Amino acid sequence: MFLIAGFALCLGDKLVLIGITSHYNWAEGFIQLRERYIKKISDEGASVLIIPPMFSDEIADSLDGLLLSGGDDIDPRFYGEPPRDVGSIEPMRDEAEIRLVREFIKRDKPVMGICRGAQVINVSMGGTLIQDIKTEVSGAIKHWWSRRESEVPYWYPTHRVRIEKDSMLFNTVKEEEIWVNSFHHQAIKKIGSGLKAVAWSDDGIIEAIEAEKGFLLGIQWHPEGMEDEPSKRIFRSFVEACKR
């Protein structure tokens, strides 16, 4: 058994149902998800199911697409490394989401990952992560801005991202360079099988990955927190892919 919460909006005669993964607070025993993820999907006319870490793989059969939300660091054991400068981890969530990504890929259904979600996609495909940009990458710009300490508003862009023209992401946002918000201290290192990097910050950190075929997109920034046109286009493109 698994628990799902959410609300539904009909899209014409077809109900497009997108699952969004959630954060599990194992210390206090509750799940949570920022409302803005739900709003961005519902704004495009799709329905939302909130997925807790405890679920059956068969849920992939019932959904048209999967959105992997942000959250804590991935346990490095899932990509074969010892922990170094890692923050809070959610091992049960890690294992569940990695398995779920693979189930969606097997079914050729759209998957989009945001921040941690992009890293989950990469690890699911055999990739690895930079465990802490500040200590591992010389000359790196500031990627971790703390919302809790009120360093910057959630929607505020703090650095540039360059986008590869020969990519699905470029065809979506229609721009070679955009400004994005940034709330991560980890990043993609070795790219997973069947994936390619399609966006980078000025210091060379990978900011987006996508599959060589199908709709499998990982974005390191948080478009759900921004109201600019490129962010809207990203969610619109994802929902459109889920309709097909």
mmCIF file of C-alpha atoms in Angstrom:
data_model
loop_
_atom_site.group_PDB
_atom_site.id
_atom_site.type_symbol
_atom_site.label_atom_id
_atom_site.label_comp_id
_atom_site.label_asym_id
_atom_site.label_seq_id
_atom_site.Cartn_x
_atom_site.Cartn_y
_atom_site.Cartn_z
ATOM 1 C CA MET A 1 0.000 0.000 0.000
ATOM 2 C CA PHE A 2 1.038 3.600 -0.502
ATOM 3 C CA LEU A 3 -0.505 6.964 0.282
ATOM 4 C CA ILE A 4 -1.104 9.584 -2.368
ATOM 5 C CA ALA A 5 -2.519 13.050 -1.917
ATOM 6 C CA GLY A 6 -3.287 15.731 -4.439
ATOM 7 C CA PHE A 7 -5.945 17.400 -6.524
ATOM 8 C CA ALA A 8 -7.128 17.005 -10.095
ATOM 9 C CA LEU A 9 -7.909 19.254 -13.029
ATOM 10 C CA CYS A 10 -9.333 17.893 -16.264
ATOM 11 C CA LEU A 11 -7.550 18.718 -19.502
ATOM 12 C CA GLY A 12 -10.269 18.462 -22.132
ATOM 13 C CA ASP A 13 -11.445 14.862 -22.226
ATOM 14 C CA LYS A 14 -8.118 13.507 -20.990
ATOM 15 C CA LEU A 15 -6.888 13.626 -17.426
ATOM 16 C CA VAL A 16 -3.118 14.139 -17.431
ATOM 17 C CA LEU A 17 -1.787 12.784 -14.157
ATOM 18 C CA ILE A 18 1.710 13.753 -12.984
ATOM 19 C CA GLY A 19 3.324 12.394 -9.840
ATOM 20 C CA ILE A 20 5.538 14.656 -7.728
ATOM 21 C CA THR A 21 7.943 13.158 -5.208
ATOM 22 C CA SER A 22 7.993 14.547 -1.677
ATOM 23 C CA HIS A 23 10.397 15.099 1.201
ATOM 24 C CA TYR A 24 10.245 12.575 4.043
ATOM 25 C CA ASN A 25 11.045 13.846 7.524
ATOM 26 C CA TRP A 26 12.076 10.518 9.047
ATOM 27 C CA ALA A 27 12.809 12.079 12.459
ATOM 28 C CA GLU A 28 9.240 13.346 12.917
ATOM 29 C CA GLY A 29 7.413 10.986 10.552
ATOM 30 C CA PHE A 30 5.738 13.258 8.008
ATOM 31 C CA ILE A 31 6.018 14.083 4.303
ATOM 32 C CA GLN A 32 5.978 17.545 2.770
ATOM 33 C CA LEU A 33 6.130 19.305 -0.600
ATOM 34 C CA ARG A 34 6.361 22.981 -1.480
ATOM 35 C CA GLU A 35 3.079 24.210 -2.938
ATOM 36 C CA ARG A 36 4.793 25.921 -5.863
ATOM 37 C CA TYR A 37 5.625 22.544 -7.493
ATOM 38 C CA ILE A 38 1.932 21.683 -7.542
ATOM 39 C CA LYS A 39 0.956 25.128 -8.808
ATOM 40 C CA LYS A 40 3.375 25.059 -11.749
ATOM 41 C CA ILE A 41 1.981 21.730 -12.935
ATOM 42 C CA SER A 42 -1.676 22.625 -12.358
ATOM 43 C CA ASP A 43 -1.178 25.999 -14.085
ATOM 44 C CA GLU A 44 -0.500 24.002 -17.257
ATOM 45 C CA GLY A 45 -3.753 22.063 -16.840
ATOM 46 C CA ALA A 46 -2.442 18.770 -15.478
ATOM 47 C CA SER A 47 -3.451 16.872 -12.348
ATOM 48 C CA VAL A 48 -1.087 16.182 -9.465
ATOM 49 C CA LEU A 49 -0.457 13.209 -7.196
ATOM 50 C CA ILE A 50 1.969 13.689 -4.315
ATOM 51 C CA ILE A 51 4.117 10.579 -3.978
ATOM 52 C CA PRO A 52 5.574 9.583 -0.581
ATOM 53 C CA PRO A 53 8.761 7.477 -0.425
ATOM 54 C CA MET A 54 6.775 4.356 0.482
ATOM 55 C CA PHE A 55 5.040 3.207 -2.705
ATOM 56 C CA SER A 56 4.668 0.322 -5.123
ATOM 57 C CA ASP A 57 6.547 0.361 -8.440
ATOM 58 C CA GLU A 58 3.213 -0.187 -10.180
ATOM 59 C CA ILE A 59 2.402 3.484 -9.567
ATOM 60 C CA ALA A 60 4.361 4.176 -12.770
ATOM 61 C CA ASP A 61 1.587 2.461 -14.727
ATOM 62 C CA SER A 62 -0.995 4.950 -13.428
ATOM 63 C CA LEU A 63 0.910 8.178 -14.089
ATOM 64 C CA ASP A 64 1.605 10.099 -17.302
ATOM 65 C CA GLY A 65 4.781 11.726 -16.008
ATOM 66 C CA LEU A 66 7.100 12.119 -13.027
ATOM 67 C CA LEU A 67 8.446 15.298 -11.430
ATOM 68 C CA LEU A 68 11.314 14.778 -8.975
ATOM 69 C CA SER A 69 11.300 17.624 -6.465
ATOM 70 C CA GLY A 70 14.232 19.131 -4.588
ATOM 71 C CA GLY A 71 15.371 18.073 -1.140
ATOM 72 C CA ASP A 72 18.279 16.711 0.871
ATOM 73 C CA ASP A 73 21.552 15.246 -0.400
ATOM 74 C CA ILE A 74 21.684 11.782 -1.951
ATOM 75 C CA ASP A 75 23.486 9.175 0.141
ATOM 76 C CA PRO A 76 26.878 8.750 -1.639
ATOM 77 C CA ARG A 77 26.673 4.973 -1.275
ATOM 78 C CA PHE A 78 24.174 5.029 -4.155
ATOM 79 C CA TYR A 79 26.977 6.173 -6.462
ATOM 80 C CA GLY A 80 29.748 4.161 -4.837
ATOM 81 C CA GLU A 81 31.564 6.811 -2.788
ATOM 82 C CA PRO A 82 32.187 7.333 0.941
ATOM 83 C CA PRO A 83 30.549 10.403 2.518
ATOM 84 C CA ARG A 84 32.695 13.517 2.745
ATOM 85 C CA ASP A 85 31.055 16.949 2.911
ATOM 86 C CA VAL A 86 27.477 15.679 2.739
ATOM 87 C CA GLY A 87 24.532 17.297 4.498
ATOM 88 C CA SER A 88 21.272 15.655 5.567
ATOM 89 C CA ILE A 89 20.331 12.514 3.634
ATOM 90 C CA GLU A 90 17.091 10.597 2.995
ATOM 91 C CA PRO A 91 18.219 7.027 2.151
ATOM 92 C CA MET A 92 14.696 5.620 1.913
ATOM 93 C CA ARG A 93 13.698 8.398 -0.471
ATOM 94 C CA ASP A 94 16.908 7.928 -2.487
ATOM 95 C CA GLU A 95 16.282 4.239 -3.036
ATOM 96 C CA ALA A 96 12.611 4.753 -3.892
ATOM 97 C CA GLU A 97 13.204 7.568 -6.378
ATOM 98 C CA ILE A 98 16.090 5.840 -8.144
ATOM 99 C CA ARG A 99 13.877 2.810 -8.617
ATOM 100 C CA LEU A 100 10.969 4.963 -9.780
ATOM 101 C CA VAL A 101 13.061 6.794 -12.394
ATOM 102 C CA ARG A 102 14.109 3.468 -13.867
ATOM 103 C CA GLU A 103 10.493 2.276 -13.971
ATOM 104 C CA PHE A 104 9.436 5.392 -15.877
ATOM 105 C CA ILE A 105 12.321 5.052 -18.314
ATOM 106 C CA LYS A 106 11.344 1.431 -18.972
ATOM 107 C CA ARG A 107 7.849 2.650 -19.820
ATOM 108 C CA ASP A 108 9.168 5.543 -21.952
ATOM 109 C CA LYS A 109 7.268 8.092 -19.846
ATOM 110 C CA PRO A 110 8.447 11.706 -19.282
ATOM 111 C CA VAL A 111 10.597 12.482 -16.243
ATOM 112 C CA MET A 112 11.800 15.894 -15.070
ATOM 113 C CA GLY A 113 14.046 16.461 -12.056
ATOM 114 C CA ILE A 114 14.663 19.730 -10.227
ATOM 115 C CA CYS A 115 17.839 20.346 -8.182
ATOM 116 C CA ARG A 116 18.137 17.125 -6.141
ATOM 117 C CA GLY A 117 15.818 15.585 -8.741
ATOM 118 C CA ALA A 118 18.367 16.215 -11.500
ATOM 119 C CA GLN A 119 20.985 14.491 -9.367
ATOM 120 C CA VAL A 120 18.643 11.533 -8.771
ATOM 121 C CA ILE A 121 18.268 11.124 -12.542
ATOM 122 C CA ASN A 122 22.038 11.145 -12.976
ATOM 123 C CA VAL A 123 22.674 8.625 -10.189
ATOM 124 C CA SER A 124 19.853 6.421 -11.518
ATOM 125 C CA MET A 125 21.773 6.165 -14.786
ATOM 126 C CA GLY A 126 25.105 5.332 -13.137
ATOM 127 C CA GLY A 127 26.458 8.863 -12.745
ATOM 128 C CA THR A 128 28.217 10.434 -9.752
ATOM 129 C CA LEU A 129 28.062 13.733 -7.872
ATOM 130 C CA ILE A 130 30.348 16.450 -6.601
ATOM 131 C CA GLN A 131 29.610 16.124 -2.886
ATOM 132 C CA ASP A 132 30.428 19.746 -2.064
ATOM 133 C CA ILE A 133 31.173 22.365 -4.717
ATOM 134 C CA LYS A 134 32.882 24.793 -2.335
ATOM 135 C CA THR A 135 35.524 22.289 -1.196
ATOM 136 C CA GLU A 136 35.904 20.268 -4.414
ATOM 137 C CA VAL A 137 35.787 22.859 -7.224
ATOM 138 C CA SER A 138 38.482 25.516 -7.355
ATOM 139 C CA GLY A 139 37.232 28.929 -8.447
ATOM 140 C CA ALA A 140 33.553 27.983 -8.204
ATOM 141 C CA ILE A 141 30.970 30.741 -7.971
ATOM 142 C CA LYS A 142 28.442 30.741 -5.134
ATOM 143 C CA HIS A 143 25.773 28.121 -5.838
ATOM 144 C CA TRP A 144 24.355 27.715 -2.326
ATOM 145 C CA TRP A 145 22.178 30.642 -1.228
ATOM 146 C CA SER A 146 20.324 29.998 2.003
ATOM 147 C CA ARG A 147 16.593 30.756 1.987
ATOM 148 C CA ARG A 148 16.383 29.962 5.711
ATOM 149 C CA GLU A 149 18.886 32.689 6.521
ATOM 150 C CA SER A 150 17.116 35.119 4.164
ATOM 151 C CA GLU A 151 20.157 35.579 1.947
ATOM 152 C CA VAL A 152 18.078 35.886 -1.211
ATOM 153 C CA PRO A 153 14.414 35.569 -2.283
ATOM 154 C CA TYR A 154 13.474 32.189 -3.760
ATOM 155 C CA TRP A 155 12.649 33.725 -7.143
ATOM 156 C CA TYR A 156 15.800 35.856 -7.456
ATOM 157 C CA PRO A 157 18.348 34.898 -10.179
ATOM 158 C CA THR A 158 21.931 34.816 -8.880
ATOM 159 C CA HIS A 159 24.014 33.504 -11.795
ATOM 160 C CA ARG A 160 24.030 32.869 -15.530
ATOM 161 C CA VAL A 161 23.561 29.550 -17.291
ATOM 162 C CA ARG A 162 24.749 28.839 -20.831
ATOM 163 C CA ILE A 163 22.576 26.399 -22.800
ATOM 164 C CA GLU A 164 23.725 24.094 -25.593
ATOM 165 C CA LYS A 165 21.898 25.008 -28.803
ATOM 166 C CA ASP A 166 21.683 21.391 -29.927
ATOM 167 C CA SER A 167 19.412 20.346 -27.072
ATOM 168 C CA MET A 168 15.804 19.837 -26.061
ATOM 169 C CA LEU A 169 16.306 22.442 -23.318
ATOM 170 C CA PHE A 170 17.327 25.117 -25.831
ATOM 171 C CA ASN A 171 14.371 24.242 -28.049
ATOM 172 C CA THR A 172 12.190 24.754 -24.975
ATOM 173 C CA VAL A 173 13.502 28.023 -23.505
ATOM 174 C CA LYS A 174 14.553 29.547 -26.876
ATOM 175 C CA GLU A 175 17.567 31.265 -25.309
ATOM 176 C CA GLU A 176 21.300 30.473 -25.210
ATOM 177 C CA GLU A 177 21.806 32.238 -21.883
ATOM 178 C CA ILE A 178 19.458 32.694 -18.940
ATOM 179 C CA TRP A 179 19.753 33.841 -15.335
ATOM 180 C CA VAL A 180 18.671 31.364 -12.670
ATOM 181 C CA ASN A 181 18.225 31.023 -8.917
ATOM 182 C CA SER A 182 20.568 28.662 -7.082
ATOM 183 C CA PHE A 183 20.183 26.640 -3.861
ATOM 184 C CA HIS A 184 22.547 23.675 -4.144
ATOM 185 C CA HIS A 185 25.956 22.748 -2.752
ATOM 186 C CA GLN A 186 26.274 19.533 -4.771
ATOM 187 C CA ALA A 187 26.394 19.012 -8.533
ATOM 188 C CA ILE A 188 26.692 16.418 -11.263
ATOM 189 C CA LYS A 189 30.193 15.028 -11.767
ATOM 190 C CA LYS A 190 30.338 11.943 -14.004
ATOM 191 C CA ILE A 191 27.358 11.942 -16.351
ATOM 192 C CA GLY A 192 25.177 8.839 -16.321
ATOM 193 C CA SER A 193 24.701 6.471 -19.249
ATOM 194 C CA GLY A 194 22.453 7.782 -22.012
ATOM 195 C CA LEU A 195 22.583 11.349 -20.662
ATOM 196 C CA LYS A 196 24.362 14.486 -21.838
ATOM 197 C CA ALA A 197 25.126 17.850 -20.252
ATOM 198 C CA VAL A 198 23.236 20.688 -21.932
ATOM 199 C CA ALA A 199 23.769 23.695 -19.633
ATOM 200 C CA TRP A 200 26.633 25.090 -17.543
ATOM 201 C CA SER A 201 27.308 27.969 -15.157
ATOM 202 C CA ASP A 202 30.303 30.265 -15.716
ATOM 203 C CA ASP A 203 32.540 28.066 -13.539
ATOM 204 C CA GLY A 204 31.802 24.938 -15.591
ATOM 205 C CA ILE A 205 29.353 23.319 -13.165
ATOM 206 C CA ILE A 206 26.756 21.239 -15.027
ATOM 207 C CA GLU A 207 23.367 22.934 -14.656
ATOM 208 C CA ALA A 208 21.179 20.660 -16.803
ATOM 209 C CA ILE A 209 21.214 17.174 -18.281
ATOM 210 C CA GLU A 210 18.894 15.409 -20.680
ATOM 211 C CA ALA A 211 18.528 12.046 -22.362
ATOM 212 C CA GLU A 212 19.749 11.424 -25.870
ATOM 213 C CA LYS A 213 16.177 10.373 -26.680
ATOM 214 C CA GLY A 214 12.786 10.768 -25.002
ATOM 215 C CA PHE A 215 11.797 13.355 -22.374
ATOM 216 C CA LEU A 216 14.231 12.929 -19.501
ATOM 217 C CA LEU A 217 15.383 16.316 -18.202
ATOM 218 C CA GLY A 218 17.291 17.336 -15.086
ATOM 219 C CA ILE A 219 17.618 20.995 -14.065
ATOM 220 C CA GLN A 220 19.909 22.094 -11.247
ATOM 221 C CA TRP A 221 18.136 25.381 -10.501
ATOM 222 C CA HIS A 222 14.541 25.883 -9.299
ATOM 223 C CA PRO A 223 12.237 27.023 -12.147
ATOM 224 C CA GLU A 224 9.214 26.362 -9.919
ATOM 225 C CA GLY A 225 10.350 29.346 -7.849
ATOM 226 C CA MET A 226 10.682 31.753 -10.783
ATOM 227 C CA GLU A 227 8.085 33.588 -12.872
ATOM 228 C CA ASP A 228 10.154 34.345 -15.976
ATOM 229 C CA GLU A 229 9.203 33.064 -19.416
ATOM 230 C CA PRO A 230 11.951 30.383 -19.683
ATOM 231 C CA SER A 231 10.725 28.805 -16.423
ATOM 232 C CA LYS A 232 7.135 28.753 -17.647
ATOM 233 C CA ARG A 233 8.229 27.190 -20.934
ATOM 234 C CA ILE A 234 10.050 24.392 -19.101
ATOM 235 C CA PHE A 235 6.914 23.323 -17.229
ATOM 236 C CA ARG A 236 4.730 23.786 -20.308
ATOM 237 C CA SER A 237 7.025 21.543 -22.350
ATOM 238 C CA PHE A 238 7.033 18.867 -19.639
ATOM 239 C CA VAL A 239 3.244 18.789 -19.342
ATOM 240 C CA GLU A 240 2.879 18.712 -23.134
ATOM 241 C CA ALA A 241 5.184 15.680 -23.240
ATOM 242 C CA CYS A 242 3.028 13.997 -20.588
ATOM 243 C CA LYS A 243 -0.070 14.457 -22.759
ATOM 244 C CA ARG A 244 1.361 12.378 -25.585
#
